[in-house]
Coordinates of C-alpha atoms in Angstrom, one line a residue:
M1 CA -21.6 125.2 148.7
I2 CA -21.3 128.8 149.6
R3 CA -22.9 128.2 152.9
N4 CA -20.4 125.3 153.7
A5 CA -17.4 127.5 152.8
D6 CA -18.6 130.2 155.1
H7 CA -19.1 127.6 157.8
N8 CA -15.6 126.3 157.5
E9 CA -14.1 129.8 157.6
S10 CA -16.0 130.5 160.7
N11 CA -14.7 127.3 162.3
G12 CA -11.0 128.2 161.4
Q13 CA -11.4 131.6 162.9
A14 CA -12.8 130.0 166.1
T15 CA -10.1 127.6 166.3
R16 CA -7.4 130.3 166.1
R17 CA -9.2 132.3 168.8
D18 CA -9.3 129.2 171.0
N19 CA -5.5 128.6 170.5
A20 CA -4.8 132.2 171.3
R21 CA -6.8 132.0 174.4
T22 CA -5.0 128.8 175.4
R23 CA -1.5 130.3 174.8
W24 CA -2.1 133.4 176.9
S25 CA -4.2 131.8 179.6
P26 CA -3.1 131.9 183.3
R27 CA -2.7 128.2 183.3
G28 CA 0.0 128.3 180.5
A29 CA 1.9 131.0 182.4
A30 CA 2.0 128.9 185.5
R31 CA 3.5 126.0 183.6
V32 CA 6.3 128.2 182.2
T33 CA 7.0 129.6 185.7
R34 CA 7.3 126.1 187.2
Q35 CA 9.9 125.1 184.6
G36 CA 12.0 128.1 185.4
G37 CA 12.0 127.2 189.1
I38 CA 13.4 123.8 188.3
Y39 CA 16.3 125.3 186.3
L40 CA 17.1 127.6 189.3
I41 CA 17.2 124.7 191.7
M42 CA 19.4 122.7 189.3
F43 CA 21.7 125.7 188.9
A44 CA 22.0 126.2 192.7
L45 CA 22.8 122.6 193.2
S46 CA 25.4 122.6 190.4
L47 CA 27.0 125.8 191.8
L48 CA 27.3 124.2 195.2
F49 CA 28.9 121.1 193.6
I50 CA 31.3 123.3 191.5
M51 CA 32.2 125.3 194.6
G52 CA 32.9 122.1 196.4
L53 CA 35.2 120.9 193.6
C54 CA 37.0 124.2 193.5
G55 CA 37.4 124.2 197.3
F56 CA 38.6 120.6 197.1
A57 CA 41.2 121.4 194.5
L58 CA 42.3 124.6 196.4
D59 CA 42.6 122.9 199.8
I60 CA 44.2 119.8 198.4
S61 CA 46.8 121.9 196.7
R62 CA 47.5 123.7 200.0
V63 CA 47.8 120.3 201.8
Y64 CA 50.1 119.0 199.1
N65 CA 52.3 122.1 199.3
R66 CA 52.5 122.0 203.0
K67 CA 53.5 118.3 202.9
A68 CA 56.2 119.2 200.3
E69 CA 57.4 122.0 202.6
L70 CA 57.6 119.6 205.6
Q71 CA 59.5 116.9 203.7
S72 CA 62.0 119.5 202.5
I73 CA 62.5 120.6 206.1
A74 CA 62.9 117.1 207.3
D75 CA 65.4 116.2 204.5
A76 CA 67.5 119.4 205.0
V77 CA 67.7 118.9 208.8
A78 CA 68.5 115.2 208.6
L79 CA 71.3 115.7 206.1
A80 CA 72.8 118.5 208.1
A81 CA 72.8 116.5 211.3
A82 CA 74.1 113.3 209.6
R83 CA 77.1 115.1 208.2
E84 CA 78.2 115.9 211.7
L85 CA 77.7 112.5 213.2
N86 CA 81.0 110.6 213.5
G87 CA 80.6 108.2 216.4
T88 CA 81.8 110.6 219.1
L89 CA 80.2 112.9 221.7
A90 CA 81.4 115.9 219.8
G91 CA 79.6 114.5 216.7
V92 CA 76.3 114.2 218.5
T93 CA 76.6 117.7 220.0
N94 CA 77.5 119.1 216.6
A95 CA 74.6 117.4 214.9
E96 CA 72.2 118.9 217.4
T97 CA 73.7 122.4 216.9
K98 CA 73.8 122.1 213.1
A99 CA 70.2 120.9 213.0
G100 CA 69.1 124.0 215.0
L101 CA 71.0 126.3 212.7
V102 CA 69.5 124.9 209.6
V103 CA 65.9 125.1 211.0
A104 CA 66.6 128.8 211.9
Q105 CA 67.3 129.5 208.2
L106 CA 64.1 127.7 206.9
R107 CA 60.6 129.0 206.5
Y108 CA 57.2 127.4 205.8
K109 CA 53.8 128.6 204.6
Y110 CA 55.3 129.5 201.2
S111 CA 58.5 130.7 202.9
S112 CA 56.8 133.3 205.0
T113 CA 56.8 131.8 208.6
P114 CA 59.8 130.9 210.8
I115 CA 60.0 127.4 212.2
P116 CA 60.5 126.9 215.9
W117 CA 63.3 124.4 216.8
S118 CA 63.0 121.6 219.3
G119 CA 65.8 119.1 219.9
N120 CA 63.1 116.4 220.3
A121 CA 62.7 116.3 216.6
L122 CA 66.2 114.8 216.1
R123 CA 67.1 111.2 217.0
V124 CA 70.2 109.3 216.1
S125 CA 71.1 105.6 215.6
S126 CA 73.9 103.3 214.6
S127 CA 71.7 101.8 211.8
A128 CA 69.5 103.4 209.2
T129 CA 67.1 100.4 209.5
A130 CA 66.9 100.3 213.3
S131 CA 63.6 99.7 215.0
A132 CA 61.9 102.4 217.0
S133 CA 63.8 101.4 220.1
G134 CA 67.1 101.7 218.2
W135 CA 66.7 105.5 217.8
F136 CA 67.9 107.6 220.7
S137 CA 67.2 111.2 221.6
V138 CA 70.2 113.5 221.6
S139 CA 70.3 113.7 225.4
S140 CA 70.4 109.9 225.6
A141 CA 72.9 109.5 222.8
K142 CA 75.5 111.7 224.5
A143 CA 75.9 109.0 227.2
F144 CA 77.0 106.4 224.5
P145 CA 77.8 108.1 221.2
A146 CA 80.0 105.4 219.8
G147 CA 78.9 104.2 216.4
L148 CA 76.0 106.6 216.0
M149 CA 76.1 107.7 212.4
F150 CA 72.5 108.1 211.3
A151 CA 70.1 111.0 211.9
Q152 CA 66.3 110.8 211.9
V153 CA 64.1 114.0 211.9
D154 CA 60.3 114.1 212.5
T155 CA 58.6 117.4 212.0
A156 CA 55.7 116.4 214.3
A157 CA 58.1 117.0 217.2
L158 CA 58.9 120.6 216.1
D159 CA 55.5 122.3 216.6
P160 CA 51.9 121.1 216.2
E161 CA 51.1 124.2 214.1
L162 CA 53.7 123.3 211.6
G163 CA 51.6 120.6 210.0
R164 CA 48.2 122.0 210.5
V165 CA 46.4 123.2 207.4
D166 CA 42.9 124.7 207.9
T167 CA 40.5 124.1 205.0
I168 CA 38.7 127.1 203.5
L169 CA 36.3 126.0 200.8
L170 CA 36.4 122.3 201.3
R171 CA 34.3 122.7 204.4
V172 CA 31.1 123.5 202.4
L173 CA 30.9 119.7 201.7
P174 CA 29.2 117.5 204.2
N175 CA 31.5 115.9 206.7
A176 CA 34.5 117.5 205.2
P177 CA 37.5 117.9 207.6
L178 CA 38.0 121.4 209.0
S179 CA 41.8 120.9 209.2
G180 CA 44.6 118.4 208.4
D181 CA 47.6 117.5 210.6
L182 CA 50.6 116.7 208.4
T183 CA 54.0 115.3 209.3
A184 CA 57.2 114.3 207.5
T185 CA 60.2 112.2 208.5
A186 CA 63.6 111.8 207.0
V187 CA 66.6 109.5 207.7
A188 CA 70.1 110.3 206.5
G189 CA 73.6 108.9 207.1
R190 CA 76.7 107.6 205.7
V191 CA 76.3 105.3 202.7
G192 CA 80.0 105.1 201.9
I193 CA 83.4 106.0 203.3
N194 CA 86.7 106.7 201.6
V195 CA 88.5 103.5 202.4
T196 CA 90.3 101.5 199.8
P197 CA 89.2 97.8 199.7
L198 CA 92.8 96.7 200.2
A199 CA 93.6 95.5 203.8
V200 CA 96.9 94.6 205.3
C201 CA 98.1 93.2 208.7
A202 CA 99.0 95.6 211.5
I203 CA 102.6 94.9 212.3
T204 CA 101.8 94.9 216.0
D205 CA 98.5 95.2 217.9
A206 CA 99.6 98.3 219.9
V207 CA 98.0 101.5 218.9
E208 CA 101.0 103.5 220.1
E209 CA 104.6 102.6 221.0
S210 CA 107.8 104.6 221.4
V211 CA 111.1 104.0 219.7
G212 CA 114.2 105.5 221.4
Q213 CA 117.7 106.1 220.3
P214 CA 120.0 105.6 223.3
P215 CA 122.9 107.5 221.8
A216 CA 120.9 110.7 221.9
S217 CA 121.1 113.0 224.9
P218 CA 118.4 113.3 226.0
V219 CA 116.8 110.2 224.5
V220 CA 114.5 111.0 221.6
Q221 CA 111.4 108.9 221.4
E222 CA 109.4 108.6 218.2
L223 CA 105.7 107.6 218.0
V224 CA 105.1 104.2 216.4
Q225 CA 101.5 103.1 215.7
Y226 CA 100.6 99.5 215.1
G227 CA 104.3 99.0 214.2
F228 CA 104.4 101.7 211.6
R229 CA 106.7 104.8 211.7
R230 CA 105.4 108.0 210.1
G231 CA 107.2 108.9 206.9
A232 CA 109.0 105.5 206.7
A233 CA 108.6 103.5 203.4
Y234 CA 106.7 100.3 203.2
D235 CA 105.5 97.9 200.5
L236 CA 101.8 97.0 201.1
M237 CA 102.3 93.8 199.1
N238 CA 105.2 92.7 201.4
L239 CA 104.1 93.3 205.0
G240 CA 104.3 90.6 207.6
S241 CA 102.7 90.6 211.0
N242 CA 103.4 88.8 214.4
G243 CA 105.9 86.5 212.7
A244 CA 103.5 85.6 209.9
L245 CA 104.4 85.6 206.2
P246 CA 103.5 88.7 204.2
A247 CA 99.8 88.9 203.5
H248 CA 97.3 91.3 201.9
F249 CA 93.6 91.0 201.6
A250 CA 90.7 92.1 199.4
V251 CA 87.8 93.6 201.4
D252 CA 84.2 93.0 200.4
A253 CA 83.3 96.6 199.5
G254 CA 79.8 96.2 198.2
D255 CA 77.6 95.5 201.2
P256 CA 75.9 98.8 202.0
L257 CA 75.6 100.7 205.3
G258 CA 78.2 98.7 207.1
T259 CA 76.3 95.4 207.0
R260 CA 77.9 92.1 206.1
D261 CA 75.8 89.4 204.3
G262 CA 76.8 85.8 203.6
A263 CA 78.0 86.4 200.1
V264 CA 81.6 87.6 199.9
N265 CA 82.3 89.3 196.6
V266 CA 86.0 90.1 196.3
T267 CA 86.6 89.4 192.6
A268 CA 88.7 91.9 190.7
A269 CA 85.7 93.0 188.6
S270 CA 83.6 93.8 191.7
L271 CA 86.5 95.7 193.4
A272 CA 87.7 97.6 190.4
P273 CA 85.5 100.8 190.8
F274 CA 86.0 100.9 194.5
T275 CA 89.8 100.6 194.0
C276 CA 89.7 103.5 191.5
N277 CA 87.9 106.0 193.7
G278 CA 89.1 104.5 197.1
S279 CA 85.7 103.9 198.6
M280 CA 83.5 101.3 200.3
L281 CA 79.8 101.0 200.9
A282 CA 80.0 101.1 204.7
S283 CA 79.3 103.5 207.5
S284 CA 82.1 102.4 209.9
L285 CA 84.9 100.0 210.0
V286 CA 87.2 100.5 213.1
G287 CA 86.4 97.7 215.6
A288 CA 84.2 95.9 213.1
N289 CA 84.6 92.3 211.8
I290 CA 84.6 92.4 208.0
A291 CA 84.7 89.9 205.2
V292 CA 88.1 89.6 203.5
A293 CA 89.9 87.2 201.2
S294 CA 93.6 86.8 200.4
P295 CA 95.3 87.7 198.2
F296 CA 94.3 91.2 197.0
P297 CA 94.3 90.9 193.1
I298 CA 97.1 93.5 192.7
A299 CA 98.1 92.1 189.2
T300 CA 94.8 93.2 187.9
L301 CA 94.0 96.3 190.0
F302 CA 97.3 98.1 190.2
K303 CA 96.3 100.1 187.2
H304 CA 93.2 101.2 189.2
L305 CA 95.3 102.4 192.0
N306 CA 97.4 104.4 189.5
T307 CA 94.4 106.5 188.5
R308 CA 95.7 108.8 191.3
F309 CA 98.7 109.5 189.1
G310 CA 96.4 110.4 186.1
V311 CA 96.7 107.1 184.3
Y312 CA 93.3 105.5 183.3
T313 CA 94.3 103.0 180.6
D314 CA 92.5 99.6 181.0
T315 CA 90.6 100.6 184.1
G316 CA 87.2 101.6 182.9
C317 CA 87.4 104.6 185.3
T318 CA 87.3 108.3 184.5
S319 CA 88.9 111.4 186.0
L320 CA 85.4 112.7 186.9
E321 CA 84.6 109.9 189.3
S322 CA 88.2 109.1 190.3
P323 CA 90.2 112.3 190.0
P324 CA 94.0 112.4 189.9
D325 CA 96.0 113.8 192.7
S326 CA 97.0 117.5 192.4
N327 CA 100.6 116.4 192.5
I328 CA 101.4 113.4 190.4
K329 CA 105.2 113.6 190.8
P330 CA 106.8 110.2 191.7
H331 CA 109.1 110.4 194.7
L332 CA 111.7 107.9 193.6
T333 CA 114.2 106.0 195.7
S334 CA 117.7 106.9 194.6
A335 CA 121.2 107.6 195.9
T336 CA 120.3 111.2 196.6
F337 CA 116.6 111.0 197.4
N338 CA 115.2 108.7 200.1
P339 CA 111.4 108.6 200.1
I340 CA 111.2 108.9 203.9
W341 CA 109.2 112.0 204.9
S342 CA 108.1 113.0 201.4
Y343 CA 104.5 113.3 202.7
A344 CA 104.5 112.9 206.6
K345 CA 107.0 113.9 209.2
A346 CA 108.1 111.8 212.2
I347 CA 106.1 112.5 215.4
P348 CA 107.4 112.7 219.0
Y349 CA 105.9 110.1 221.3
S350 CA 105.0 112.9 223.7
S351 CA 102.6 114.4 221.1
Y352 CA 100.5 111.3 221.3
T353 CA 100.4 111.0 225.0
N354 CA 99.7 114.8 225.4
Q355 CA 96.8 114.7 222.9
G356 CA 95.1 111.6 224.1
A357 CA 93.7 108.7 222.2
V358 CA 92.0 110.7 219.4
E359 CA 94.3 112.4 216.9
P360 CA 93.6 116.1 216.7
T361 CA 92.1 117.4 213.4
A362 CA 95.2 119.4 212.6
G363 CA 97.5 116.5 213.3
Y364 CA 100.4 116.1 215.7
N365 CA 103.3 118.4 216.1
A366 CA 106.2 116.9 214.2
F367 CA 109.8 116.9 215.4
P368 CA 111.5 120.3 214.9
A369 CA 114.2 120.3 212.3
T370 CA 117.1 120.5 214.7
S371 CA 120.4 118.7 214.2
A372 CA 120.3 116.9 217.6
T373 CA 116.8 115.6 217.0
W374 CA 117.3 114.3 213.5
S375 CA 120.8 113.0 214.1
A376 CA 119.5 110.9 217.0
L377 CA 116.5 109.6 215.0
Y378 CA 118.0 109.0 211.6
P379 CA 121.7 109.5 211.7
S380 CA 122.3 108.3 208.1
Q381 CA 119.3 109.8 206.3
S382 CA 119.4 112.6 203.8
P383 CA 115.7 113.4 203.3
Y384 CA 115.6 115.1 199.9
P385 CA 117.8 116.1 196.9
G386 CA 120.3 118.9 197.6
A387 CA 120.0 118.7 201.4
S388 CA 123.1 119.9 203.1
G389 CA 124.1 117.4 205.7
K390 CA 122.2 114.4 207.0
V391 CA 119.5 116.1 209.0
S392 CA 118.2 119.1 206.9
Y393 CA 114.5 119.1 206.3
P394 CA 112.4 121.4 204.3
A395 CA 109.7 123.6 206.1
T396 CA 107.1 122.0 203.8
T397 CA 107.1 118.3 203.0
P398 CA 108.1 117.5 199.4
Y399 CA 104.5 116.6 198.4
L400 CA 103.3 120.1 199.3
T401 CA 106.3 121.9 197.8
T402 CA 104.5 122.9 194.6
S403 CA 107.2 125.3 193.4
D404 CA 109.9 122.8 192.8
L405 CA 109.0 121.3 189.4
T406 CA 112.3 119.3 189.2
N407 CA 112.2 117.3 192.3
F408 CA 108.8 117.5 194.0
Y409 CA 105.8 118.7 192.0
Q410 CA 104.0 117.9 188.7
S411 CA 100.5 119.0 187.9
A412 CA 98.0 116.4 186.6
G413 CA 97.3 118.9 183.7
A414 CA 94.2 120.7 182.6
A415 CA 92.9 117.7 180.6
L416 CA 92.3 115.8 183.8
A417 CA 90.9 118.6 185.9
P418 CA 89.7 118.9 188.5
S419 CA 92.4 117.2 190.4
K420 CA 92.2 116.6 194.1
Q421 CA 94.8 117.0 196.8
H422 CA 95.8 114.0 198.9
R423 CA 94.3 111.5 196.5
R424 CA 97.5 109.5 196.6
V425 CA 96.8 108.8 200.3
L426 CA 95.2 105.3 200.6
N427 CA 93.0 104.7 203.7
V428 CA 93.7 101.1 204.3
P429 CA 92.2 98.8 207.0
L430 CA 94.8 97.4 209.4
L431 CA 93.7 93.9 210.4
R432 CA 94.4 92.0 213.6
C433 CA 96.8 89.2 212.5
P434 CA 98.0 86.5 211.9
L435 CA 95.1 85.4 209.7
S436 CA 94.4 82.5 207.4
T437 CA 95.3 83.3 203.8
S438 CA 93.0 80.5 202.4
G439 CA 89.5 81.4 201.2
S440 CA 87.1 84.0 202.6
I441 CA 87.5 84.8 206.3
T442 CA 86.3 87.3 208.9
A443 CA 88.9 89.8 210.2
N444 CA 88.8 92.4 212.9
V445 CA 89.8 96.0 211.9
L446 CA 92.1 97.6 214.5
A447 CA 92.4 100.9 212.7
I448 CA 92.5 102.7 209.3
G449 CA 96.0 103.4 208.2
R450 CA 96.9 106.3 205.9
F451 CA 99.5 105.4 203.3
Y452 CA 100.9 107.8 200.8
M453 CA 101.7 106.3 197.3
T454 CA 105.3 107.5 196.6
V455 CA 105.4 106.0 193.1
P456 CA 102.8 104.3 190.8
A457 CA 102.0 100.7 191.8
T458 CA 103.1 97.7 189.8
A459 CA 101.7 94.2 189.4
G460 CA 103.5 93.1 192.5
S461 CA 104.2 96.2 194.5
V462 CA 102.5 99.2 196.2
Q463 CA 105.2 101.5 197.5
V464 CA 103.9 103.8 200.2
E465 CA 104.9 105.9 203.2
F466 CA 103.0 105.6 206.5
A467 CA 101.2 108.9 207.2
G468 CA 99.4 108.1 210.4
L469 CA 95.9 106.8 211.4
M470 CA 92.5 107.9 210.2
R471 CA 89.8 107.8 212.7
D472 CA 86.3 106.9 211.6
Q473 CA 85.1 110.3 212.5
N474 CA 87.6 111.9 210.2
I475 CA 87.1 109.8 207.1
D476 CA 85.5 111.6 204.2
S477 CA 82.2 110.0 203.6
E478 CA 79.1 110.2 201.4
V479 CA 76.0 111.3 203.3
E480 CA 72.6 110.7 201.7
L481 CA 68.9 110.5 202.4
I482 CA 68.0 106.9 203.0
Q483 CA 64.3 107.1 203.9

């Protein structure tokens, strides 16, 4: 038994010595070294992958930022150019100039680098949805500018370097692009014009005529446009044309960008918001054929016209979207106050012929307030309360005479602020007549007449003074990005 125990103890010691030799043998050390090499290779591959992801994220963010910069540039230039386009040669020229000025103020590469301007980046068209052939260079557009209301800007035409983004870390990946070429385009133009969806007949088809008073010496001739005399009073609900009975028409105001589809929507509900703010979804009207229907629903919409006097009851409109006029004083007809010339003065015929077909921005020169002139034109008129004699006339028209709170001026009040000057002027399409007054029809727009509301409208009357013509290029409009 003792011998066996000694034998077992000897065997255990031998086993421990064998294990120790195995643990510290060169073969075991090689196995540990081989495992460490695998980890190093895996780490190197992972690091390469991680660097690639970091490079991808960094370079993609640079590409994204550059694309955003280019789009902002295209948007800003297109909007600036579109605001200048008005269907005239001057509009095209101004659009090109304005686009260049805007580009000169912009920077890219995180607002650090100027942008070179090239007129090739700007193209114009009469439609926002025109095909490629419908967009014209500025140089080509100057030969036929009529109707050009939309601007398109392509940054690719500015400078090739503008859209080039060289990758930095992304190139460590196999087949990764060394650079990216980015572009951005934008289209902007008129989406609405300040024209009331109420149309009337032109009294005549002549854009200009003269009316003379033979008793005068020399003969005084007054400018008459489409049969209307500036400053003279009219009722838009009681106008006839070319021997036809009085007629007034509702205009389909909801077809955008000047297009006209088959559905004519001239219900009072559809026209209500447009009547309040005096606008239409169109880019141009003069010379166009538009969808109209007679009669205009004045019995329902006269309240919407009267928002210009600060009255909003039963309209659904607010002073924010349809502000009142800055002067809401009614100019009443009475024994001592004839509404003639409360907003616009009579114009000599010579002013029109001297200025040409397009009315100047500042307007025509009115007749001087001399006894001979006014006696010949209106021998029986006393134009405002307290006038001495028949031909006296204030230096400032009654509408603009803000200091006379008794006769001429009344503020809309702080509760309805901000008010807007000239809101009582309705821009109204003048149609070529006679026209059918039955159902929906197509009518040709001769011009846009400006009519000043002398008093609030009623369910059957819109009393106004003729204030001249408004050219398409002078109509206030909403310019927006379209594409």
